[in-house]
Coordinates of C-alpha atoms and ligand atoms in Angstrom, one line a residue:
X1 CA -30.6 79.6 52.0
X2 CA -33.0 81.9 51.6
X3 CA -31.3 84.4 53.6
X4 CA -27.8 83.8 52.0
X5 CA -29.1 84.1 48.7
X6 CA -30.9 87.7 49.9
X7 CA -27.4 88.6 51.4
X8 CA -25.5 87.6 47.9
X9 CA -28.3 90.3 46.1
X10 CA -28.2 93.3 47.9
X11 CA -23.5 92.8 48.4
X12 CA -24.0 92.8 44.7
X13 CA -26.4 95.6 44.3
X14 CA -24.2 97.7 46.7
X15 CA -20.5 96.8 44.6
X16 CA -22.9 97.7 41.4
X17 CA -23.8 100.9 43.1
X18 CA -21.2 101.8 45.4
X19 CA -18.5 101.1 41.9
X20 CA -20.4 103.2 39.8
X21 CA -20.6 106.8 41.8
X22 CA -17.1 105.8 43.3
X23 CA -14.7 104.6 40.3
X24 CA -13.7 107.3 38.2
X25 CA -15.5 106.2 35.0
X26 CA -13.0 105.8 31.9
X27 CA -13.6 108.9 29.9
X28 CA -12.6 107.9 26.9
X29 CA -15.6 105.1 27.0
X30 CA -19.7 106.7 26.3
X31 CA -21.1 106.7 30.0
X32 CA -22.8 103.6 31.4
X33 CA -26.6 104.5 32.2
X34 CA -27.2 103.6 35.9
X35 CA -29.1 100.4 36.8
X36 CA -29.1 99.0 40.4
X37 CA -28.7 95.1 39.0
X38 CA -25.3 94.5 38.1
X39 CA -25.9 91.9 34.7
X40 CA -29.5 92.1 34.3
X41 CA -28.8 96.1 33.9
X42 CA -31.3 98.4 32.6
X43 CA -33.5 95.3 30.5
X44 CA -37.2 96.6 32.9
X45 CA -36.9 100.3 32.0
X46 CA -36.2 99.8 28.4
X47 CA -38.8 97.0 27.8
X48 CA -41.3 98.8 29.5
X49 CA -40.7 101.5 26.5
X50 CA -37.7 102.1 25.2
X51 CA -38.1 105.4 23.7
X52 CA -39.2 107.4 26.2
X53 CA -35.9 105.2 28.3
X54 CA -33.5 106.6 25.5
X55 CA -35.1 110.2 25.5
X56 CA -34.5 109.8 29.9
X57 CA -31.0 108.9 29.2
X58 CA -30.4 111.2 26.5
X59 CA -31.4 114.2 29.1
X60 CA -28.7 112.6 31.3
X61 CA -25.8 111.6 29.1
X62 CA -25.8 113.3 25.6
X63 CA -26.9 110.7 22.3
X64 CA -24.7 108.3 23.2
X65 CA -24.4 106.0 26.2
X66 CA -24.1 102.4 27.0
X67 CA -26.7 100.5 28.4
X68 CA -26.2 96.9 29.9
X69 CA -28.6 94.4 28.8
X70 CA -28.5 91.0 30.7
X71 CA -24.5 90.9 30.5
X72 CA -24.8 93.1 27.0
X73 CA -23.4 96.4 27.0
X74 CA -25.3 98.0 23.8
X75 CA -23.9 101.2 22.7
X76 CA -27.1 103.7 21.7
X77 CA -26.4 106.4 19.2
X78 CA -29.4 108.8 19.0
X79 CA -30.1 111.6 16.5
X80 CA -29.2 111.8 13.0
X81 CA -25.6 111.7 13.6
X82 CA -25.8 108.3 15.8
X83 CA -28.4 107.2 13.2
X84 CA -25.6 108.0 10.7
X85 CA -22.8 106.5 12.7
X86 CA -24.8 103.4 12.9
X87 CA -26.7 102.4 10.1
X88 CA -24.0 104.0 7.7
X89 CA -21.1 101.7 9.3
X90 CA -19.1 99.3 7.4
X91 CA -20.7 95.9 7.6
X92 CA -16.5 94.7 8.9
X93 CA -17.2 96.6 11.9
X94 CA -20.9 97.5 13.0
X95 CA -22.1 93.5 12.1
X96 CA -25.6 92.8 11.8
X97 CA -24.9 89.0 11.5
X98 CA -23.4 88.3 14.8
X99 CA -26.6 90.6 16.3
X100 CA -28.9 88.4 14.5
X101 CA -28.1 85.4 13.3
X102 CA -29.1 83.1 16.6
X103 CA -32.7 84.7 16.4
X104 CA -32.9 84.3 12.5
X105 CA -31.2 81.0 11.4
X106 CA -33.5 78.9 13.3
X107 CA -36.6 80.4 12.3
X108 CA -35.1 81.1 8.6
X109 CA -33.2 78.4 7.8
X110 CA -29.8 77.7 6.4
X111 CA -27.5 79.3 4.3
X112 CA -29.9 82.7 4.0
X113 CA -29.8 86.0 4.9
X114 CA -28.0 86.4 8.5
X115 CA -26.4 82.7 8.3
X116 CA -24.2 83.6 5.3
X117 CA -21.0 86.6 5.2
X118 CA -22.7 89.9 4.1
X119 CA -21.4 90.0 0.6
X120 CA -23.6 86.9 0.1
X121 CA -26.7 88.0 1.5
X122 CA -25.9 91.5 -0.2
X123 CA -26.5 89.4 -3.5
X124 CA -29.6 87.5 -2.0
X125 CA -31.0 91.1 -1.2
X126 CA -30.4 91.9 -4.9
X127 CA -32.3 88.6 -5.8
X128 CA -35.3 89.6 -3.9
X129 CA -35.6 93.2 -5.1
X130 CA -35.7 92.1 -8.7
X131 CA -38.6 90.0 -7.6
X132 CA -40.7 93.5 -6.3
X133 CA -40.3 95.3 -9.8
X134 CA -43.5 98.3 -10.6
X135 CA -44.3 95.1 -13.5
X136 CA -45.1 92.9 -10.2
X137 CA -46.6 95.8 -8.1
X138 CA -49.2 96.9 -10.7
X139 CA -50.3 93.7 -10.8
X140 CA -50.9 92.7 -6.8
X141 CA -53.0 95.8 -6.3
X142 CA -56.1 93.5 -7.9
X143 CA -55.1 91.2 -6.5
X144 CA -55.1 92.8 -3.0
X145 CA -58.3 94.5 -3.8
X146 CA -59.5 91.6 -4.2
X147 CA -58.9 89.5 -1.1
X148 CA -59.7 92.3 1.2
X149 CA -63.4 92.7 -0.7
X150 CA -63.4 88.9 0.4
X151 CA -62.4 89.0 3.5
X152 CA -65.1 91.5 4.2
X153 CA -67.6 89.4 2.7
X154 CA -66.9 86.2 4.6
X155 CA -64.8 86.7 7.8
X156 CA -66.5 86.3 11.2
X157 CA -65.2 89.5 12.1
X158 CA -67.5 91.1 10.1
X159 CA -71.0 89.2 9.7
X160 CA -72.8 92.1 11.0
X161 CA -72.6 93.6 7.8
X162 CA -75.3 91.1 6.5
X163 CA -77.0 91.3 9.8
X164 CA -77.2 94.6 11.2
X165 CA -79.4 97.3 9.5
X166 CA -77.2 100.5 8.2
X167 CA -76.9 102.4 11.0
X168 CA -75.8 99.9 13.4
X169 CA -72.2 99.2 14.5
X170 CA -70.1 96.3 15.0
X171 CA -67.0 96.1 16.2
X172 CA -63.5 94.1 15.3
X173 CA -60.3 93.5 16.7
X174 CA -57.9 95.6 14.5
X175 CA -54.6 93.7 14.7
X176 CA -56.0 90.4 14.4
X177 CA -58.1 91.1 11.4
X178 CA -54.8 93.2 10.2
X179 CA -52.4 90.1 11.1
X180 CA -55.3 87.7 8.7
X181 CA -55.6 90.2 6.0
X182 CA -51.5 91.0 5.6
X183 CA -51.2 87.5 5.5
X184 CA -53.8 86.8 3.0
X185 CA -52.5 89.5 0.6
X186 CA -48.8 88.6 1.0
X187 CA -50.1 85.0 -0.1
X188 CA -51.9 86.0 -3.0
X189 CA -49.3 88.2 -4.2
X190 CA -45.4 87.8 -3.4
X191 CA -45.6 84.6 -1.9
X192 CA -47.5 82.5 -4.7
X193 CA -50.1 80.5 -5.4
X194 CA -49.3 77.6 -3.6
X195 CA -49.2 79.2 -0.5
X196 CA -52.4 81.1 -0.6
X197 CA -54.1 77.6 -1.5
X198 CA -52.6 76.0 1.7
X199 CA -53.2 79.0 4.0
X200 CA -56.7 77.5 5.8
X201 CA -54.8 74.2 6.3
X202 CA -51.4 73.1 6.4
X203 CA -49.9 76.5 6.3
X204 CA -51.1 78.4 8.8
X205 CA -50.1 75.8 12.0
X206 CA -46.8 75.5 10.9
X207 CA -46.3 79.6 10.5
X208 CA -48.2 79.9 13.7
X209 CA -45.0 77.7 15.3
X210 CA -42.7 79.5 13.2
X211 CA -43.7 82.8 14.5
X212 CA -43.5 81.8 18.7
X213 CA -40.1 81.1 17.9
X214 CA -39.3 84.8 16.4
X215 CA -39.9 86.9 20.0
X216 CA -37.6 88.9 22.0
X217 CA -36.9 86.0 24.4
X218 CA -35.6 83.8 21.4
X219 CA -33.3 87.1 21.0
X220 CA -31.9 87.2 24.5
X221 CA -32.2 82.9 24.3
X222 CA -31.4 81.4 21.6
X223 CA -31.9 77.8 23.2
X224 CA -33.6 77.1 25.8
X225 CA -35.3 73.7 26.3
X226 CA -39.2 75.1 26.3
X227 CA -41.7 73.3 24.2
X228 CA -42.3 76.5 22.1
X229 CA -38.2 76.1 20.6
X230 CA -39.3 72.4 19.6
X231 CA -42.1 73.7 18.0
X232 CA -40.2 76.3 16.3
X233 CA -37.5 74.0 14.9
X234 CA -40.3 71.2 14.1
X235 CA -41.9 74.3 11.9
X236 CA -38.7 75.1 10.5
X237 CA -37.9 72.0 8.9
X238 CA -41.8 71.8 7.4
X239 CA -42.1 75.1 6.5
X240 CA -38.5 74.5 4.4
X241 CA -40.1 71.6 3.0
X242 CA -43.3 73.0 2.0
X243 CA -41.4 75.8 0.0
X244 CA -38.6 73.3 -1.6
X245 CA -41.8 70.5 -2.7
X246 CA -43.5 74.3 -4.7
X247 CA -40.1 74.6 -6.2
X248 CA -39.1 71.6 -7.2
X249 CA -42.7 71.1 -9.2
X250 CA -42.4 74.7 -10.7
X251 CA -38.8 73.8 -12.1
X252 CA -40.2 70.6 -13.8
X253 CA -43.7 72.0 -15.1
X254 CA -43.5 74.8 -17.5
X255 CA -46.0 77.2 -16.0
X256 CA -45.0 80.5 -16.7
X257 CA -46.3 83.6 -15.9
X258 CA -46.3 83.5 -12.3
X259 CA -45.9 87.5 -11.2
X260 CA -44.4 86.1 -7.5
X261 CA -40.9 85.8 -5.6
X262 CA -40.0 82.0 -6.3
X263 CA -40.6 82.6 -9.9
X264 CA -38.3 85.6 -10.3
X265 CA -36.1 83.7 -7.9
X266 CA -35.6 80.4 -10.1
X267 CA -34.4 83.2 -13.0
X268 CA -31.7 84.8 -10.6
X269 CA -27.6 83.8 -10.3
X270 CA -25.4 84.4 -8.2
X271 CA -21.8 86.2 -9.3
X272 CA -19.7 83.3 -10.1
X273 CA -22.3 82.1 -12.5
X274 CA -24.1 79.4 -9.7
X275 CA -28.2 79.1 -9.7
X276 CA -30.3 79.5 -6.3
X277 CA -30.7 75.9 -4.5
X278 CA -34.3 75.0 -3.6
X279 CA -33.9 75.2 0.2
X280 CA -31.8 78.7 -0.4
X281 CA -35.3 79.6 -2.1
X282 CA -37.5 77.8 0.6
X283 CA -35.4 80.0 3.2
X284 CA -35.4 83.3 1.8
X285 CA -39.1 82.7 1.5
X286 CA -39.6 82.5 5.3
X287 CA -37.2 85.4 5.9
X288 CA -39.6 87.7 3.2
X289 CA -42.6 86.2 5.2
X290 CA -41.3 87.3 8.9
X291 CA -39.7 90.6 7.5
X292 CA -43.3 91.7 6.0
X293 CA -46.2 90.1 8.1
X294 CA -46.1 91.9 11.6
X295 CA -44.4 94.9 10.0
X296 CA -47.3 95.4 7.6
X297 CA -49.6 94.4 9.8
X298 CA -49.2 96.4 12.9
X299 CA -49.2 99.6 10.6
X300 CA -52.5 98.5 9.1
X301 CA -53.7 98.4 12.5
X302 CA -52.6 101.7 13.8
X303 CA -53.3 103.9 10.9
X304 CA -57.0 102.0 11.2
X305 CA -56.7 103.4 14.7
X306 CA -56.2 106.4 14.5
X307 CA -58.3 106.7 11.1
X308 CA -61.1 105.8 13.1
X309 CA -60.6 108.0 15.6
X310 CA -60.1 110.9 13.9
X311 CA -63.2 111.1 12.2
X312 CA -62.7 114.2 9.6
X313 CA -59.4 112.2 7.9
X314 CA -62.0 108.8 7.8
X315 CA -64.6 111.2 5.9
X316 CA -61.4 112.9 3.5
X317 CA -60.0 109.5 3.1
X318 CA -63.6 108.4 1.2
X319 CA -63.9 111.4 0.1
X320 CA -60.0 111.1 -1.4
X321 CA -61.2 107.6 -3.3
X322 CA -64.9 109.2 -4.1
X323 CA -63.0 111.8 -6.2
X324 CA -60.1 109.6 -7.9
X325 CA -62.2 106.0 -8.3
X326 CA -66.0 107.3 -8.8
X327 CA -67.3 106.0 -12.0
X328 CA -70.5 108.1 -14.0
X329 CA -72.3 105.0 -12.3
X330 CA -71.6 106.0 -8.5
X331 CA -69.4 102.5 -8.1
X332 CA -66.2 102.3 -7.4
X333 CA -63.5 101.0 -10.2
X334 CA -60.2 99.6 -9.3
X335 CA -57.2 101.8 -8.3
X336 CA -54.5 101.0 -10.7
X337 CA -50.7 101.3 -8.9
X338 CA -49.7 104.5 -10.9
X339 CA -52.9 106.5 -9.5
X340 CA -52.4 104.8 -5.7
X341 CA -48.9 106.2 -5.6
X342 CA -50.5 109.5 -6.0
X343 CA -53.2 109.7 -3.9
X344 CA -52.0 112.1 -1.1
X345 CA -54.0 111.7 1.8
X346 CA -54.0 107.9 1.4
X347 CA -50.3 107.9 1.6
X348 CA -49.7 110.8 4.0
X349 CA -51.5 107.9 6.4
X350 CA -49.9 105.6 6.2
X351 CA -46.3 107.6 6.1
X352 CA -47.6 109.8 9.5
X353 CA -48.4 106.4 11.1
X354 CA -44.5 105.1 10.3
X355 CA -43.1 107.9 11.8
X356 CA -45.3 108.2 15.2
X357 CA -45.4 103.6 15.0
X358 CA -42.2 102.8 13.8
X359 CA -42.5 99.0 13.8
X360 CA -39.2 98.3 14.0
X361 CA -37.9 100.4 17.8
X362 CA -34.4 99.1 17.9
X363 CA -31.9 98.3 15.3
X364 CA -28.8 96.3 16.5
X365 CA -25.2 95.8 15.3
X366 CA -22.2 93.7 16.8
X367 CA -19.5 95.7 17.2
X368 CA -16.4 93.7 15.6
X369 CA -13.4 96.3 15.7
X370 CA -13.2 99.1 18.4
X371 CA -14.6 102.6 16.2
X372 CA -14.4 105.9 17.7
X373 CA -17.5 108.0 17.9
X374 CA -17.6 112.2 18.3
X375 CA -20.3 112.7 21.1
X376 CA -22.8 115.8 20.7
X377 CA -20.3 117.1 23.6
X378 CA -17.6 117.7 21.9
X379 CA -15.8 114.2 23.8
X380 CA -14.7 111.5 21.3
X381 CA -15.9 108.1 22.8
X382 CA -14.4 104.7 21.8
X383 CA -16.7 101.9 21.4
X384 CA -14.7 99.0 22.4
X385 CA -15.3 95.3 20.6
X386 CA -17.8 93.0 21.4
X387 CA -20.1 95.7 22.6
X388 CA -23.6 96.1 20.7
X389 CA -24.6 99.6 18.7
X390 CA -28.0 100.5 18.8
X391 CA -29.9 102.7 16.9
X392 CA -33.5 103.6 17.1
X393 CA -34.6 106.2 14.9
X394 CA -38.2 106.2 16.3
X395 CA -36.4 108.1 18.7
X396 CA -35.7 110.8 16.1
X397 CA -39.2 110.7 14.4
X398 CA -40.5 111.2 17.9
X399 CA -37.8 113.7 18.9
X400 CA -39.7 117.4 19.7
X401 CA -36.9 119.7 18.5
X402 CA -37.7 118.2 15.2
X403 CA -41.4 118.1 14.9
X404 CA -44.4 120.1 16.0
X405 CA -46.3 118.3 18.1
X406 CA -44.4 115.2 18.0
X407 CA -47.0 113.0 19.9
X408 CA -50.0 113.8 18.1
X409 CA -50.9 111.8 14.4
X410 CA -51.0 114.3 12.2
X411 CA -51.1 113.0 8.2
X412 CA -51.3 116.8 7.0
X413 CA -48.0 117.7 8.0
X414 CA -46.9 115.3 4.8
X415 CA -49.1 117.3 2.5
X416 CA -48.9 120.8 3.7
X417 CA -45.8 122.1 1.5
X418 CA -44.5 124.6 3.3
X419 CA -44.6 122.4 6.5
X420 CA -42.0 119.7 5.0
X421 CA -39.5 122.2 3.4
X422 CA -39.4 124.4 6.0
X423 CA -39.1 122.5 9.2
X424 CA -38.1 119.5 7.3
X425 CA -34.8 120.8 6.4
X426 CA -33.4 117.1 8.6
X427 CA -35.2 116.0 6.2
X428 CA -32.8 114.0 3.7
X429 CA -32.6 110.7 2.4
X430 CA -30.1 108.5 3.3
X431 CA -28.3 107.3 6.5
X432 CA -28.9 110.7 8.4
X433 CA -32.4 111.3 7.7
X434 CA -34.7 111.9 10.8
X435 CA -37.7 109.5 9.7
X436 CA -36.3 106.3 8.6
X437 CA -38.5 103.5 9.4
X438 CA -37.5 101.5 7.1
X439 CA -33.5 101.8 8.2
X440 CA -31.0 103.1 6.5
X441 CA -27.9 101.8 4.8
X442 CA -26.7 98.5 3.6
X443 CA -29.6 96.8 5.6
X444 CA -32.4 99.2 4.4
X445 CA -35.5 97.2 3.8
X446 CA -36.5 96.5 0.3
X447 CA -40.0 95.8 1.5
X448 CA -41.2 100.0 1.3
X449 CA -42.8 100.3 -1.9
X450 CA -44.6 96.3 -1.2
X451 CA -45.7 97.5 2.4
X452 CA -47.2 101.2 0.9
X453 CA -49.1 98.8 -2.2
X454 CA -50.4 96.5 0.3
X455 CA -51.2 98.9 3.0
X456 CA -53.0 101.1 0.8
X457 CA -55.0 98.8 -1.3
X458 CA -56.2 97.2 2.3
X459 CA -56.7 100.4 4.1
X460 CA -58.8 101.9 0.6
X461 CA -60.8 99.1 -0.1
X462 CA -61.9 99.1 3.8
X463 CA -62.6 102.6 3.6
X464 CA -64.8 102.1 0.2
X465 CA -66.8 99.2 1.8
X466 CA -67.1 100.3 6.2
X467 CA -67.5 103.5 7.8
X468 CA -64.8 102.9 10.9
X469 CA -64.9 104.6 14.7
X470 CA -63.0 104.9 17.6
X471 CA -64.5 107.4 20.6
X472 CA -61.6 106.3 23.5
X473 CA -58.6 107.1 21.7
X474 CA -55.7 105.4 20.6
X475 CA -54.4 102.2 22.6
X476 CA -50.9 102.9 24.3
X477 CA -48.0 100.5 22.3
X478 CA -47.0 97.4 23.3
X479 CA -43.4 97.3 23.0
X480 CA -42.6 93.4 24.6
X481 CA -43.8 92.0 20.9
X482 CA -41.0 92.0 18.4
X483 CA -42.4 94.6 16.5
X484 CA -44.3 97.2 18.4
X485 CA -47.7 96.8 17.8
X486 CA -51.3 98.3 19.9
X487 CA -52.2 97.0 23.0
X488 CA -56.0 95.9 24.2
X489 CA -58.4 96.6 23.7
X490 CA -57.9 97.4 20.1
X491 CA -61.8 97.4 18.8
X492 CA -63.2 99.8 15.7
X493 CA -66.6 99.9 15.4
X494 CA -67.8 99.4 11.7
X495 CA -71.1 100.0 10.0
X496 CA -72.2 99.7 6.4
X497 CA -72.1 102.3 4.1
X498 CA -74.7 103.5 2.6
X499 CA -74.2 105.9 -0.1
X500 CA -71.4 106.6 -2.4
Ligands
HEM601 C1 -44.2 98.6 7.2 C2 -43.5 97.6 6.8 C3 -42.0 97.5 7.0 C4 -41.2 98.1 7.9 C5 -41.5 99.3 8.8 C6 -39.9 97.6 7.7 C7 -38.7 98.0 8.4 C8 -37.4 97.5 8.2 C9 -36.2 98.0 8.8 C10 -36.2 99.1 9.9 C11 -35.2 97.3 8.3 C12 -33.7 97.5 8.7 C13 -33.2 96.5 9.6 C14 -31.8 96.6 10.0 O1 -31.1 97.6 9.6 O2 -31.3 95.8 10.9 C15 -35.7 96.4 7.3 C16 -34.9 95.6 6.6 C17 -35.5 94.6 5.6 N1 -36.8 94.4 5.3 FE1 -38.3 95.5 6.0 N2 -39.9 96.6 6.8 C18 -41.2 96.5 6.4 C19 -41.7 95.6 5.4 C20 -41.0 94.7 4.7 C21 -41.5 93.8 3.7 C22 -43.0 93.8 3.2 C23 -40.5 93.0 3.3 C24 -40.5 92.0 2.2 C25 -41.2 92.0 1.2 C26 -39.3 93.4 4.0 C27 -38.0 92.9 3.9 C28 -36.9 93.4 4.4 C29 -35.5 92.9 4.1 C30 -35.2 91.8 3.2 C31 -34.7 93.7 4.9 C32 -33.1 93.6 4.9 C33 -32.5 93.2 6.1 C34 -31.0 93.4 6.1 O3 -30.4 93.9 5.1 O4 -30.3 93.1 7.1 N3 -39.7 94.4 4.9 N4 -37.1 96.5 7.2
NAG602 C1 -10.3 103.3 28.8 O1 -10.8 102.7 27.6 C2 -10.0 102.7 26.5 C3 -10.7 102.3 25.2 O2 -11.3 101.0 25.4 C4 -8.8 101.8 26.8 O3 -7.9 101.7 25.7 C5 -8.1 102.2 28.1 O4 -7.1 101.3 28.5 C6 -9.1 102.4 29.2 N1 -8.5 103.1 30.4 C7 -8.6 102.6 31.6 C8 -7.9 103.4 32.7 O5 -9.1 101.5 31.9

């Protein structure tokens, strides 16, 4: 059996091989990057990292080939122009839905977001931006402040601040006190008061569920009969409920007031004149919640990195929040969101740590019609129906005939004018732009100016309160998590400061 099965694997290794240096490939298709196993295709190399895989194959084939993908063919578009090609598609042809949908709608819920025809969840995204107005914003940067100060004060992670003398360090897990703080300020702020009352109890299991049914397997599975995608639908049905029981007592009390998303939501209509229904509400809560917790926090956790391990920025980051926030009395008073928008180096941080950390590696699309596609070599490619498009722009932010120095974290080259308009000129806003973390296009994220409030209040107020290092670098990325985030070990050492 054994032996048959071993005889089946390398015939079809060999046909795989043997057909593609034999067969005259169709020209008028973008070439098929080479893999020895016919079906499972090229899924090792790109997991293993799939930028530096898409830089390989763009040294091969030119920005656009195909790659198979366990029995997908996905189409990758590279550079500017794929980006553009891509991301700046009509939602009839390049279809995020059909991409997404079995990953999101049991982990979301019904009738939101990726389970509904675009024009619907084009009016849902509408819904959710009135909900992150500047009115809101200025008001969660207290509040943020405010749990991080906490956090500091009581979390395990860092006791040693009451224990240890001044000059001695302790040491925490970055992305796990990154994962607990995003959460914590997401709570407090967009999510509501209910939630951030529940988060030590209820709460927390059920996301915790949620969350191990929104990996990469659940994107290449969408059922398989594992106890983790019984978990995830038991939390799916909770989690809905949780929201819907919030909703239903803020429509009969008369609490106003409330600066969060359900509150703005319960205000919002759709065209034809009909209200939100609670578990429309419950669901586009989860969706916010997955779309801004590993996101934010993985960020948080490299720019901590490499804060910490680039020592002068640390010291000109205090120094930054010394000169803006210093009061006569040598405390620090709060930021308010006008003055954090403006605070370069803060910002140049976090924006330098989205371009070299995208979160967010590959952006998919279902290919509905066949679309023709002009390649960098002057070939015009069809990209036939039921293939995927791919973009990945971190493949452009990393891209070395863009940027000096592509590899190396460098928050200066955002401040430094003459830097950004002269070798910036690829610059531009929009679908074509060469640093576009936050996508481009119809699905752009609405979550930008949130993630830079949160990300610098929680970044600043650590700074103000520890002194952070890092001697052994910056961890490699781990790119088999949904959202790329830093491998093991991930320690900072932290000490008390002790002047101002
Ligand atoms: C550093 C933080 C974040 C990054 C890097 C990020 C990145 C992205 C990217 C790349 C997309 C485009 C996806 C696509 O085209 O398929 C996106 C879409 C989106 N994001 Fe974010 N995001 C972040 C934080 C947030 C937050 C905090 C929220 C909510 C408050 C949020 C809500 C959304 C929503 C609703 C979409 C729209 C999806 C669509 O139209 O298909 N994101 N984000
Ligand atoms: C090559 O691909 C194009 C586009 O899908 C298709 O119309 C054509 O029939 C193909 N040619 C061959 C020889 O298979």
């Amino acid at each position: 059996m054994a032996i048959l099965l071993a005889l089946v694997l390398i015939i079809a290794i060999s046909l795989n091989v043997l057909q593609h240096f034999l067969l005259p490939a169709n020209r008028s298709l973008p070439p098929v990057v080479f893999h020895w196993m016919p079906v499972i295709g090229s899924v090792i190399s790109y997991g293993r990292d799939p930028v530096n895989f898409f830089l390989q194959c763009r040294e091969k084939y030119g920005d656009i080939f195909t790659i198979i993908l366990l029995g997908r063919r996905m189409t990758v578009a590279l550079g500017p122009a794929g980006n553009r090609f891509i991301l700046g598609g009509k939602s009839t042809i390049f279809n995020a839905e059909d991409a997404y949908k079995h990953l999101t709608t049991p982990v979301f819920g019904k009738d939101v977001v990726y389970d509904v025809p675009n024009h619907v969840f084009m009016e849902q995204k509408k819904f959710l931006k009135f909900g992150l107005t500047g009115e809101n914003l200025r008001v969660y940067v207290g509040m943020i402040e405010d749990e991080v100060h906490q956090y500091l004060q009581t979390d395990q992670a860092f006791l040693s601040l009451k224990t240890l003398s001044s000059d001695e360090y302790g040491s925490f897990d970055v992305l796990k006190v990154l994962e607990e703080i995003t959460i914590l300020t997401a709570a407090r702020t967009l999510q509501g008061r209910e939630v951030r009352d529940n988060l030590d109890k209820t709460f927390s299991t059920i996301y915790k569920d949620l969350d191990g049914g929104f990996t990469p397997l659940n994107f290449l599975f969408p059922n398989l009969p594992l106890e983790s995608y019984r978990r995830r639908d038991r939390a799916q049905k909770k989690m809905s409920q949780f929201f819907i029981n919030i909703i239903q007592k803020r429509r009969t009390s008369s609490s106003h007031g409330e600066n969060d998303m359900i509150s703005s939501l319960l205000g919002q209509k759709y065209r034809d004149g009909r209200a939100l229904r609670n578990h429309e509400i419950a669901n586009m809560m989860i969706g916010l919640l997955m779309a801004g917790q590993h996101t934010s926090a993985s960020t948080g956790a490299w720019a901590l990195l490499h804060v910490a391990y680039n020592r002068n920025v640390a010291d000109s980051l205090y120094e930054e929040q010394l000169e803006f926030f210093c009061t006569k009395g040598g405390v620090f008073r709060s930021m308010t969101y006008e003055e954090l928008k403006k605070l370069p180096l803060l910002n140049a941080v976090i924006t330098e740590t989205l371009r070299l950390h995208p979160p967010i590696h590959s952006i998919m699309r279902y290919i509905r019609e066949d679309v023709l596609v002009p390649s960098s070599l002057n070939d015009i490619f069809t990209v036939p129906r039921g293939h995927y498009a791919l973009a990945s722009p971190a493949v452009s932010q990393m891209d070395p005939h863009i940027w000096k120095s592509p590899q190396t974290w460098d928050p200066y080259r955002w401040i430094d004018s003459d830097f950004v308009s002269s070798s910036f000129s690829g610059l531009k806003k929009g679908t074509e732009s060469v640093f576009q973390p936050f996508g481009s296009g119809q699905h752009r994220c609405i979550g930008e100016q949130f993630a830079y409030v949160q990300l610098g209040t929680i970044i600043a107020t650590i700074i103000r309160e520890v002194e952070l290092r890092r001697d052994n670098g910056v961890p490699r990325p781990n790119y088999q998590t949904m959202i790329t985030c830093p491998r093991e070990p991930r320690s900072i050492f932290y000490r008390r400061r002790t002047h101002q």
